[in-house]
mmCIF file with all atom_site columns, C-alpha atoms in Angstrom:
data_model
loop_
_atom_site.group_PDB
_atom_site.id
_atom_site.type_symbol
_atom_site.label_atom_id
_atom_site.label_alt_id
_atom_site.label_comp_id
_atom_site.label_asym_id
_atom_site.label_entity_id
_atom_site.label_seq_id
_atom_site.pdbx_PDB_ins_code
_atom_site.Cartn_x
_atom_site.Cartn_y
_atom_site.Cartn_z
_atom_site.occupancy
_atom_site.B_iso_or_equiv
_atom_site.pdbx_formal_charge
_atom_site.auth_seq_id
_atom_site.auth_comp_id
_atom_site.auth_asym_id
_atom_site.auth_atom_id
_atom_site.pdbx_PDB_model_num
ATOM 1   C CA . MET A 1 1   ? 0.000   0.000  0.000   1.00 68.00 ? 1   MET A CA 1
ATOM 2   C CA . THR A 1 2   ? 1.416   3.409  -0.971  1.00 77.00 ? 2   THR A CA 1
ATOM 3   C CA . LEU A 1 3   ? 1.588   6.585  1.099   1.00 80.00 ? 3   LEU A CA 1
ATOM 4   C CA . SER A 1 4   ? -0.953  8.218  -1.195  1.00 76.00 ? 4   SER A CA 1
ATOM 5   C CA . SER A 1 5   ? -3.381  5.332  -0.674  1.00 79.00 ? 5   SER A CA 1
ATOM 6   C CA . VAL A 1 6   ? -3.012  5.489  3.118   1.00 83.00 ? 6   VAL A CA 1
ATOM 7   C CA . LEU A 1 7   ? -3.488  9.259  3.110   1.00 82.00 ? 7   LEU A CA 1
ATOM 8   C CA . ASP A 1 8   ? -6.550  9.045  0.856   1.00 80.00 ? 8   ASP A CA 1
ATOM 9   C CA . ARG A 1 9   ? -8.132  6.469  3.160   1.00 83.00 ? 9   ARG A CA 1
ATOM 10  C CA . SER A 1 10  ? -7.260  8.545  6.230   1.00 84.00 ? 10  SER A CA 1
ATOM 11  C CA . ALA A 1 11  ? -8.693  11.714 4.712   1.00 80.00 ? 11  ALA A CA 1
ATOM 12  C CA . ILE A 1 12  ? -11.889 9.890  3.721   1.00 81.00 ? 12  ILE A CA 1
ATOM 13  C CA . GLY A 1 13  ? -12.249 8.570  7.254   1.00 81.00 ? 13  GLY A CA 1
ATOM 14  C CA . LEU A 1 14  ? -11.633 11.976 8.827   1.00 78.00 ? 14  LEU A CA 1
ATOM 15  C CA . SER A 1 15  ? -14.095 13.672 6.469   1.00 78.00 ? 15  SER A CA 1
ATOM 16  C CA . VAL A 1 16  ? -16.749 11.079 7.234   1.00 78.00 ? 16  VAL A CA 1
ATOM 17  C CA . LEU A 1 17  ? -16.030 11.592 10.945  1.00 77.00 ? 17  LEU A CA 1
ATOM 18  C CA . CYS A 1 18  ? -16.646 15.332 10.474  1.00 71.00 ? 18  CYS A CA 1
ATOM 19  C CA . LEU A 1 19  ? -19.917 14.613 8.713   1.00 71.00 ? 19  LEU A CA 1
ATOM 20  C CA . LEU A 1 20  ? -21.016 12.121 11.368  1.00 74.00 ? 20  LEU A CA 1
ATOM 21  C CA . HIS A 1 21  ? -20.089 14.606 14.080  1.00 67.00 ? 21  HIS A CA 1
ATOM 22  C CA . CYS A 1 22  ? -22.344 17.231 12.494  1.00 66.00 ? 22  CYS A CA 1
ATOM 23  C CA . ILE A 1 23  ? -25.203 14.747 12.246  1.00 68.00 ? 23  ILE A CA 1
ATOM 24  C CA . ALA A 1 24  ? -24.696 13.079 15.634  1.00 68.00 ? 24  ALA A CA 1
ATOM 25  C CA . VAL A 1 25  ? -24.439 16.218 17.755  1.00 62.00 ? 25  VAL A CA 1
ATOM 26  C CA . PRO A 1 26  ? -28.027 17.404 17.149  1.00 63.00 ? 26  PRO A CA 1
ATOM 27  C CA . VAL A 1 27  ? -29.349 13.858 17.587  1.00 63.00 ? 27  VAL A CA 1
ATOM 28  C CA . ALA A 1 28  ? -27.411 13.462 20.837  1.00 60.00 ? 28  ALA A CA 1
ATOM 29  C CA . PHE A 1 29  ? -28.749 16.832 21.984  1.00 58.00 ? 29  PHE A CA 1
ATOM 30  C CA . VAL A 1 30  ? -32.324 15.641 21.588  1.00 57.00 ? 30  VAL A CA 1
ATOM 31  C CA . VAL A 1 31  ? -31.609 12.338 23.319  1.00 57.00 ? 31  VAL A CA 1
ATOM 32  C CA . SER A 1 32  ? -29.434 13.559 26.178  1.00 57.00 ? 32  SER A CA 1
ATOM 33  C CA . PHE A 1 33  ? -30.347 16.185 28.756  1.00 56.00 ? 33  PHE A CA 1
ATOM 34  C CA . SER A 1 34  ? -26.699 16.363 29.886  1.00 53.00 ? 34  SER A CA 1
ATOM 35  C CA . PHE A 1 35  ? -25.483 17.141 26.385  1.00 50.00 ? 35  PHE A CA 1
ATOM 36  C CA . PRO A 1 36  ? -23.606 20.365 27.260  1.00 54.00 ? 36  PRO A CA 1
ATOM 37  C CA . ALA A 1 37  ? -21.194 18.293 29.364  1.00 51.00 ? 37  ALA A CA 1
ATOM 38  C CA . LEU A 1 38  ? -20.077 16.280 26.315  1.00 54.00 ? 38  LEU A CA 1
ATOM 39  C CA . TRP A 1 39  ? -16.680 17.118 24.822  1.00 54.00 ? 39  TRP A CA 1
ATOM 40  C CA . MET A 1 40  ? -18.034 16.778 21.266  1.00 54.00 ? 40  MET A CA 1
ATOM 41  C CA . VAL A 1 41  ? -20.074 19.950 21.629  1.00 55.00 ? 41  VAL A CA 1
ATOM 42  C CA . ASP A 1 42  ? -17.020 22.128 22.000  1.00 62.00 ? 42  ASP A CA 1
ATOM 43  C CA . GLU A 1 43  ? -16.262 24.143 18.854  1.00 68.00 ? 43  GLU A CA 1
ATOM 44  C CA . ARG A 1 44  ? -12.590 23.269 19.273  1.00 73.00 ? 44  ARG A CA 1
ATOM 45  C CA . PHE A 1 45  ? -13.413 19.627 18.485  1.00 71.00 ? 45  PHE A CA 1
ATOM 46  C CA . HIS A 1 46  ? -14.809 20.667 15.100  1.00 71.00 ? 46  HIS A CA 1
ATOM 47  C CA . GLN A 1 47  ? -11.752 22.800 14.403  1.00 76.00 ? 47  GLN A CA 1
ATOM 48  C CA . PHE A 1 48  ? -9.469  19.960 15.495  1.00 79.00 ? 48  PHE A CA 1
ATOM 49  C CA . LEU A 1 49  ? -11.095 17.601 12.986  1.00 76.00 ? 49  LEU A CA 1
ATOM 50  C CA . VAL A 1 50  ? -10.783 20.148 10.184  1.00 78.00 ? 50  VAL A CA 1
ATOM 51  C CA . PHE A 1 51  ? -7.128  20.746 10.897  1.00 81.00 ? 51  PHE A CA 1
ATOM 52  C CA . LEU A 1 52  ? -6.494  16.984 10.842  1.00 81.00 ? 52  LEU A CA 1
ATOM 53  C CA . VAL A 1 53  ? -8.208  16.752 7.456   1.00 81.00 ? 53  VAL A CA 1
ATOM 54  C CA . LEU A 1 54  ? -6.238  19.671 5.942   1.00 84.00 ? 54  LEU A CA 1
ATOM 55  C CA . PRO A 1 55  ? -2.693  18.294 5.815   1.00 86.00 ? 55  PRO A CA 1
ATOM 56  C CA . THR A 1 56  ? -3.863  14.741 5.165   1.00 84.00 ? 56  THR A CA 1
ATOM 57  C CA . SER A 1 57  ? -6.040  15.821 2.251   1.00 85.00 ? 57  SER A CA 1
ATOM 58  C CA . PHE A 1 58  ? -3.547  18.183 0.681   1.00 84.00 ? 58  PHE A CA 1
ATOM 59  C CA . LEU A 1 59  ? -0.743  15.656 0.820   1.00 86.00 ? 59  LEU A CA 1
ATOM 60  C CA . ALA A 1 60  ? -2.853  12.767 -0.498  1.00 85.00 ? 60  ALA A CA 1
ATOM 61  C CA . LEU A 1 61  ? -4.331  14.807 -3.331  1.00 85.00 ? 61  LEU A CA 1
ATOM 62  C CA . ALA A 1 62  ? -0.968  16.314 -4.277  1.00 87.00 ? 62  ALA A CA 1
ATOM 63  C CA . LEU A 1 63  ? 0.744   12.921 -4.377  1.00 84.00 ? 63  LEU A CA 1
ATOM 64  C CA . GLY A 1 64  ? -2.079  11.369 -6.380  1.00 83.00 ? 64  GLY A CA 1
ATOM 65  C CA . CYS A 1 65  ? -2.514  14.216 -8.836  1.00 81.00 ? 65  CYS A CA 1
ATOM 66  C CA . LYS A 1 66  ? 1.229   14.387 -9.406  1.00 84.00 ? 66  LYS A CA 1
ATOM 67  C CA . LYS A 1 67  ? 1.071   10.792 -10.634 1.00 83.00 ? 67  LYS A CA 1
ATOM 68  C CA . HIS A 1 68  ? -2.212  10.582 -12.518 1.00 83.00 ? 68  HIS A CA 1
ATOM 69  C CA . ARG A 1 69  ? -2.381  14.231 -13.674 1.00 83.00 ? 69  ARG A CA 1
ATOM 70  C CA . THR A 1 70  ? -6.145  14.465 -13.304 1.00 85.00 ? 70  THR A CA 1
ATOM 71  C CA . TRP A 1 71  ? -6.443  17.858 -11.666 1.00 84.00 ? 71  TRP A CA 1
ATOM 72  C CA . VAL A 1 72  ? -10.248 17.791 -11.473 1.00 90.00 ? 72  VAL A CA 1
ATOM 73  C CA . VAL A 1 73  ? -9.708  15.480 -8.507  1.00 88.00 ? 73  VAL A CA 1
ATOM 74  C CA . ALA A 1 74  ? -7.753  18.207 -6.725  1.00 88.00 ? 74  ALA A CA 1
ATOM 75  C CA . ALA A 1 75  ? -10.501 20.713 -7.516  1.00 93.00 ? 75  ALA A CA 1
ATOM 76  C CA . TRP A 1 76  ? -13.097 18.541 -5.713  1.00 92.00 ? 76  TRP A CA 1
ATOM 77  C CA . GLY A 1 77  ? -10.835 18.269 -2.685  1.00 89.00 ? 77  GLY A CA 1
ATOM 78  C CA . ILE A 1 78  ? -9.840  21.931 -2.597  1.00 91.00 ? 78  ILE A CA 1
ATOM 79  C CA . CYS A 1 79  ? -13.477 23.064 -2.863  1.00 94.00 ? 79  CYS A CA 1
ATOM 80  C CA . GLY A 1 80  ? -14.388 20.774 0.024   1.00 91.00 ? 80  GLY A CA 1
ATOM 81  C CA . ILE A 1 81  ? -11.439 21.851 2.145   1.00 89.00 ? 81  ILE A CA 1
ATOM 82  C CA . THR A 1 82  ? -12.271 25.506 1.509   1.00 92.00 ? 82  THR A CA 1
ATOM 83  C CA . LEU A 1 83  ? -15.841 24.973 2.714   1.00 91.00 ? 83  LEU A CA 1
ATOM 84  C CA . LEU A 1 84  ? -14.577 23.110 5.799   1.00 86.00 ? 84  LEU A CA 1
ATOM 85  C CA . LEU A 1 85  ? -12.186 25.940 6.612   1.00 87.00 ? 85  LEU A CA 1
ATOM 86  C CA . VAL A 1 86  ? -14.814 28.645 6.144   1.00 89.00 ? 86  VAL A CA 1
ATOM 87  C CA . ALA A 1 87  ? -17.263 26.695 8.317   1.00 86.00 ? 87  ALA A CA 1
ATOM 88  C CA . ALA A 1 88  ? -14.695 26.065 11.059  1.00 83.00 ? 88  ALA A CA 1
ATOM 89  C CA . LEU A 1 89  ? -13.290 29.575 11.171  1.00 83.00 ? 89  LEU A CA 1
ATOM 90  C CA . PHE A 1 90  ? -16.220 31.826 10.282  1.00 85.00 ? 90  PHE A CA 1
ATOM 91  C CA . GLY A 1 91  ? -19.345 29.712 9.856   1.00 76.00 ? 91  GLY A CA 1
ATOM 92  C CA . HIS A 1 92  ? -20.985 30.295 13.214  1.00 73.00 ? 92  HIS A CA 1
ATOM 93  C CA . ASP A 1 93  ? -20.583 34.065 12.948  1.00 81.00 ? 93  ASP A CA 1
ATOM 94  C CA . TRP A 1 94  ? -21.416 34.394 9.232   1.00 82.00 ? 94  TRP A CA 1
ATOM 95  C CA . VAL A 1 95  ? -24.204 31.913 8.609   1.00 83.00 ? 95  VAL A CA 1
ATOM 96  C CA . GLY A 1 96  ? -25.237 30.710 12.069  1.00 83.00 ? 96  GLY A CA 1
ATOM 97  C CA . GLU A 1 97  ? -25.108 27.224 13.494  1.00 78.00 ? 97  GLU A CA 1
ATOM 98  C CA . SER A 1 98  ? -27.331 25.621 10.861  1.00 81.00 ? 98  SER A CA 1
ATOM 99  C CA . GLY A 1 99  ? -25.365 27.207 8.041   1.00 85.00 ? 99  GLY A CA 1
ATOM 100 C CA . GLU A 1 100 ? -22.124 26.073 9.624   1.00 83.00 ? 100 GLU A CA 1
ATOM 101 C CA . LYS A 1 101 ? -23.381 22.493 9.749   1.00 81.00 ? 101 LYS A CA 1
ATOM 102 C CA . LEU A 1 102 ? -24.535 22.714 6.130   1.00 87.00 ? 102 LEU A CA 1
ATOM 103 C CA . LEU A 1 103 ? -21.168 24.083 4.968   1.00 88.00 ? 103 LEU A CA 1
ATOM 104 C CA . THR A 1 104 ? -19.349 21.385 6.920   1.00 84.00 ? 104 THR A CA 1
ATOM 105 C CA . GLY A 1 105 ? -21.566 18.645 5.520   1.00 84.00 ? 105 GLY A CA 1
ATOM 106 C CA . ILE A 1 106 ? -21.160 19.784 1.922   1.00 91.00 ? 106 ILE A CA 1
ATOM 107 C CA . GLY A 1 107 ? -17.416 20.314 2.417   1.00 89.00 ? 107 GLY A CA 1
ATOM 108 C CA . SER A 1 108 ? -16.987 16.839 3.893   1.00 86.00 ? 108 SER A CA 1
ATOM 109 C CA . ILE A 1 109 ? -18.849 15.245 1.006   1.00 88.00 ? 109 ILE A CA 1
ATOM 110 C CA . LEU A 1 110 ? -16.729 17.124 -1.553  1.00 91.00 ? 110 LEU A CA 1
ATOM 111 C CA . VAL A 1 111 ? -13.511 16.057 0.187   1.00 88.00 ? 111 VAL A CA 1
ATOM 112 C CA . VAL A 1 112 ? -14.677 12.438 0.226   1.00 87.00 ? 112 VAL A CA 1
ATOM 113 C CA . ILE A 1 113 ? -15.535 12.616 -3.496  1.00 90.00 ? 113 ILE A CA 1
ATOM 114 C CA . GLY A 1 114 ? -12.081 14.010 -4.263  1.00 89.00 ? 114 GLY A CA 1
ATOM 115 C CA . HIS A 1 115 ? -10.328 11.295 -2.286  1.00 86.00 ? 115 HIS A CA 1
ATOM 116 C CA . VAL A 1 116 ? -12.436 8.463  -3.676  1.00 88.00 ? 116 VAL A CA 1
ATOM 117 C CA . LEU A 1 117 ? -11.663 9.650  -7.217  1.00 89.00 ? 117 LEU A CA 1
ATOM 118 C CA . ASN A 1 118 ? -7.988  10.038 -6.321  1.00 87.00 ? 118 ASN A CA 1
ATOM 119 C CA . TYR A 1 119 ? -7.872  6.583  -4.776  1.00 84.00 ? 119 TYR A CA 1
ATOM 120 C CA . ARG A 1 120 ? -9.561  4.979  -7.787  1.00 86.00 ? 120 ARG A CA 1
ATOM 121 C CA . LEU A 1 121 ? -7.280  6.702  -10.286 1.00 85.00 ? 121 LEU A CA 1
ATOM 122 C CA . CYS A 1 122 ? -4.197  5.699  -8.323  1.00 80.00 ? 122 CYS A CA 1
ATOM 123 C CA . ARG A 1 123 ? -5.354  2.068  -8.249  1.00 79.00 ? 123 ARG A CA 1
ATOM 124 C CA . SER A 1 124 ? -6.202  2.014  -11.957 1.00 80.00 ? 124 SER A CA 1
ATOM 125 C CA . ASN A 1 125 ? -3.733  1.142  -14.658 1.00 56.00 ? 125 ASN A CA 1
ATOM 126 C CA . ALA A 1 126 ? -3.380  4.826  -15.539 1.00 53.00 ? 126 ALA A CA 1
ATOM 127 C CA . CYS A 1 127 ? -1.346  5.451  -12.395 1.00 51.00 ? 127 CYS A CA 1
ATOM 128 C CA . SER A 1 128 ? 2.020   3.731  -12.160 1.00 50.00 ? 128 SER A CA 1
ATOM 129 C CA . HIS A 1 129 ? 2.545   3.991  -8.399  1.00 47.00 ? 129 HIS A CA 1
#
């Protein structure tokens, strides 16, 4: 297994974790009356996930695109990462909590699409590594 493959899989997992976090927090809020005591609610957790996704995604996409030269893949990932960054840094103030969750969800999906495409291209015959 190559470094690019490991990074793609890691970035997919982290992006899905971000998406699940955004879905699970409201559900947990409804179910649990002690929800404010949970560490997942803290905004820093969301930012921590985004900043784990950033280097992993950039490195995986750069390594893959360098080999297969399909730059549309990088565009998917960069669009997703941009939305994740905007949501993590400014989302709550600019578009409110619901808008922040929407931006994060869309960003996570775009990052996953980019990494799935990258992973598939790197495993195909078109990519020699």
